[in-house]
Short mmCIF file of C-alpha atoms in Angstrom, two decimals:
data_model
loop_
_atom_site.label_atom_id
_atom_site.label_comp_id
_atom_site.label_asym_id
_atom_site.label_seq_id
_atom_site.Cartn_x
_atom_site.Cartn_y
_atom_site.Cartn_z
CA MET I 1 47.97 -39.38 39.84
CA SER I 2 47.37 -36.16 37.89
CA ASP I 3 46.42 -38.20 34.83
CA ASN I 4 43.69 -39.60 36.86
CA LYS I 5 41.96 -36.41 37.47
CA HIS I 6 40.97 -35.24 33.83
CA ARG I 7 40.32 -38.68 32.76
CA VAL I 8 36.82 -39.80 32.24
CA THR I 9 35.85 -43.25 32.76
CA ARG I 10 33.87 -45.58 30.35
CA ARG I 11 30.63 -45.14 32.57
CA GLN I 12 31.06 -41.30 32.69
CA PHE I 13 31.91 -41.14 28.82
CA LEU I 14 28.52 -43.15 28.37
CA ASN I 15 26.64 -41.14 30.42
CA TYR I 16 27.26 -37.87 29.09
CA THR I 17 26.55 -39.50 25.19
CA LEU I 18 23.47 -40.78 26.14
CA THR I 19 22.17 -38.03 28.34
CA GLY I 20 23.11 -35.54 25.10
CA VAL I 21 21.72 -38.15 22.31
CA GLY I 22 18.34 -38.12 24.54
CA GLY I 23 18.08 -34.14 25.10
CA PHE I 24 18.50 -34.06 21.25
CA MET I 25 15.76 -36.57 20.63
CA ALA I 26 13.40 -34.94 23.09
CA ALA I 27 14.24 -31.64 21.72
CA GLY I 28 13.48 -33.00 18.33
CA MET I 29 10.39 -34.12 19.31
CA LEU I 30 9.09 -30.72 21.76
CA MET I 31 10.00 -28.41 18.98
CA PRO I 32 7.57 -29.33 16.45
CA MET I 33 4.53 -29.50 19.21
CA LEU I 34 5.89 -26.28 20.60
CA ARG I 35 5.54 -24.49 17.03
CA PHE I 36 2.20 -26.50 16.65
CA ALA I 37 0.93 -24.74 19.69
CA PHE I 38 1.98 -21.44 19.38
CA ASP I 39 1.58 -20.88 15.58
CA PRO I 40 -1.82 -19.35 15.90
CA ILE I 41 -0.69 -16.83 18.28
CA LEU I 42 2.67 -15.79 16.06
CA LYS I 43 0.06 -15.44 13.10
CA ASP I 44 -0.86 -12.18 12.09
CA GLU I 45 -4.48 -11.42 12.76
CA ALA I 46 -6.98 -12.29 10.18
CA GLY I 47 -10.32 -10.53 9.13
CA ALA I 48 -8.98 -7.13 9.37
CA GLU I 49 -9.34 -6.47 5.65
CA MET I 50 -12.18 -4.47 3.79
CA VAL I 51 -15.68 -6.12 2.88
CA ALA I 52 -17.87 -5.29 -0.04
CA VAL I 53 -21.34 -4.65 1.22
CA ALA I 54 -23.38 -2.48 -1.19
CA ASP I 55 -23.62 -0.18 -3.93
CA VAL I 56 -23.08 3.56 -2.82
CA LYS I 57 -26.09 4.49 -5.17
CA GLU I 58 -28.26 2.12 -3.16
CA ILE I 59 -27.45 4.71 0.03
CA THR I 60 -30.03 7.00 1.26
CA THR I 61 -30.65 9.44 4.16
CA GLU I 62 -32.97 6.67 5.42
CA PRO I 63 -30.80 4.10 7.46
CA LYS I 64 -30.50 1.00 5.84
CA ARG I 65 -29.73 -2.47 6.99
CA PHE I 66 -26.86 -4.53 4.85
CA ASP I 67 -25.71 -8.18 5.66
CA PHE I 68 -22.63 -9.36 4.81
CA LYS I 69 -20.52 -12.02 6.16
CA VAL I 70 -16.42 -11.59 7.45
CA LYS I 71 -13.94 -14.50 7.28
CA VAL I 72 -12.97 -15.50 10.45
CA LYS I 73 -9.86 -17.61 11.39
CA ASP I 74 -9.62 -19.14 14.58
CA ALA I 75 -6.40 -20.89 15.17
CA TRP I 76 -6.64 -23.47 12.32
CA TYR I 77 -10.47 -23.10 11.74
CA GLU I 78 -11.63 -20.72 9.10
CA SER I 79 -15.01 -19.74 8.52
CA GLU I 80 -17.77 -16.92 7.81
CA GLU I 81 -18.99 -14.82 10.45
CA PRO I 82 -22.24 -13.07 9.30
CA LYS I 83 -22.66 -9.47 10.25
CA SER I 84 -24.91 -6.35 9.53
CA ALA I 85 -24.94 -2.61 9.72
CA TRP I 86 -27.40 0.08 9.47
CA VAL I 87 -26.05 2.47 6.76
CA TYR I 88 -27.17 5.87 5.50
CA LYS I 89 -25.60 9.41 4.23
CA THR I 90 -25.68 12.38 6.25
CA ASP I 91 -27.46 15.75 4.62
CA LYS I 92 -23.80 16.47 3.38
CA GLY I 93 -22.89 13.38 1.63
CA GLU I 94 -20.94 11.45 4.24
CA ILE I 95 -21.80 7.85 4.60
CA ILE I 96 -22.06 6.68 8.25
CA ALA I 97 -22.07 2.88 8.87
CA LEU I 98 -23.47 1.95 12.56
CA SER I 99 -23.05 -1.31 14.17
CA PRO I 100 -26.43 -2.90 15.40
CA ILE I 101 -25.44 -4.31 18.67
CA CYS I 102 -26.77 -2.19 21.59
CA LYS I 103 -24.15 -0.89 24.01
CA HIS I 104 -26.39 -1.96 26.85
CA LEU I 105 -26.86 -6.14 26.56
CA GLY I 106 -25.74 -6.96 23.05
CA CYS I 107 -29.20 -7.32 21.67
CA THR I 108 -30.03 -6.57 18.18
CA VAL I 109 -31.43 -2.83 17.19
CA ASP I 110 -33.88 -2.22 14.51
CA TRP I 111 -34.29 1.56 12.85
CA ASN I 112 -38.05 3.12 13.28
CA THR I 113 -39.68 0.31 15.09
CA ASP I 114 -40.97 2.29 18.30
CA LYS I 115 -44.28 4.19 17.35
CA GLU I 116 -43.81 6.30 20.56
CA HIS I 117 -40.39 7.34 19.16
CA PRO I 118 -40.14 7.55 15.45
CA ASN I 119 -36.70 8.13 13.34
CA GLN I 120 -34.56 6.24 15.96
CA PHE I 121 -33.01 3.44 16.84
CA PHE I 122 -34.75 0.84 18.95
CA CYS I 123 -33.42 -2.06 21.17
CA PRO I 124 -36.84 -4.14 21.44
CA CYS I 125 -35.23 -6.25 24.85
CA HIS I 126 -35.01 -3.38 27.50
CA TYR I 127 -36.31 -0.39 25.56
CA GLY I 128 -32.79 1.37 24.74
CA ARG I 129 -33.15 4.02 22.19
CA TYR I 130 -30.40 6.00 20.22
CA GLU I 131 -30.53 8.88 17.87
CA LYS I 132 -30.14 8.80 14.10
CA ASP I 133 -26.31 9.21 14.42
CA GLY I 134 -25.92 6.41 16.81
CA THR I 135 -25.84 8.42 20.04
CA ASN I 136 -27.24 6.71 22.84
CA VAL I 137 -30.78 8.67 24.48
CA PRO I 138 -29.92 10.01 28.18
CA GLY I 139 -32.35 8.24 30.95
CA THR I 140 -32.29 4.97 28.88
CA PRO I 141 -30.23 1.70 29.34
CA PRO I 142 -27.58 2.25 27.00
CA GLN I 143 -24.55 3.89 28.14
CA ALA I 144 -22.49 4.34 25.19
CA PRO I 145 -23.25 5.00 21.37
CA LEU I 146 -23.52 2.66 19.00
CA ASP I 147 -20.14 1.25 17.52
CA ARG I 148 -19.12 2.91 13.88
CA TYR I 149 -17.54 0.88 11.17
CA GLU I 150 -14.09 1.78 9.58
CA TYR I 151 -15.50 2.18 5.45
CA LYS I 152 -13.77 2.94 2.31
CA VAL I 153 -15.52 3.83 -0.85
CA LYS I 154 -13.93 2.45 -3.99
CA ASP I 155 -15.42 1.71 -7.83
CA GLY I 156 -18.84 2.72 -6.48
CA LYS I 157 -19.03 0.25 -4.19
CA LEU I 158 -19.17 0.61 0.14
CA TYR I 159 -16.40 -1.35 1.83
CA LEU I 160 -16.66 -1.98 5.67
CA GLY I 161 -14.03 -3.02 8.30
CA LYS I 162 -14.23 -3.63 11.95
CA ALA I 163 -16.61 -1.51 14.24
CA LYS I 164 -14.79 0.85 16.25
CA PRO I 165 -16.19 2.21 19.83
CA ARG I 166 -17.12 5.84 19.91
CA LYS I 167 -15.54 7.96 22.72
CA GLU I 168 -18.50 10.39 23.15
CA ALA I 169 -21.73 9.19 25.21
#
């Protein structure tokens, strides 16, 4: 009688074997599917590199708009996204690169286009205004200053990275 307690019947053996084989087959099919689904999440963020925008000798004390393209990778789809920046030099020679995206509702600002308020960035959508350094003018719709691009100068060229929000209002 004690021998029967530890014996496995043929039916139990087949159930265990088929369940194990079925589990391995299911895992073999599911693992590639899961890897395919989660692969974009596990990869590093694309588009973090700097992009050459202009020659430094082209930059003056008057803000000038420079258009450029950034490579963007969305899951498996790669494309180039058009961007632009208002770039100028301060009196001390420091380069300032501002995002043209208004902080109110995302319209595009232009330099010196409002005749009543010269030498300011102007958003024609809701009459938002910014000073030359990108600081929002109090009493106008924008509640925050224009974002600034990270930049570096190498071999006489200006390279821009991501636009970062500024803390001061």
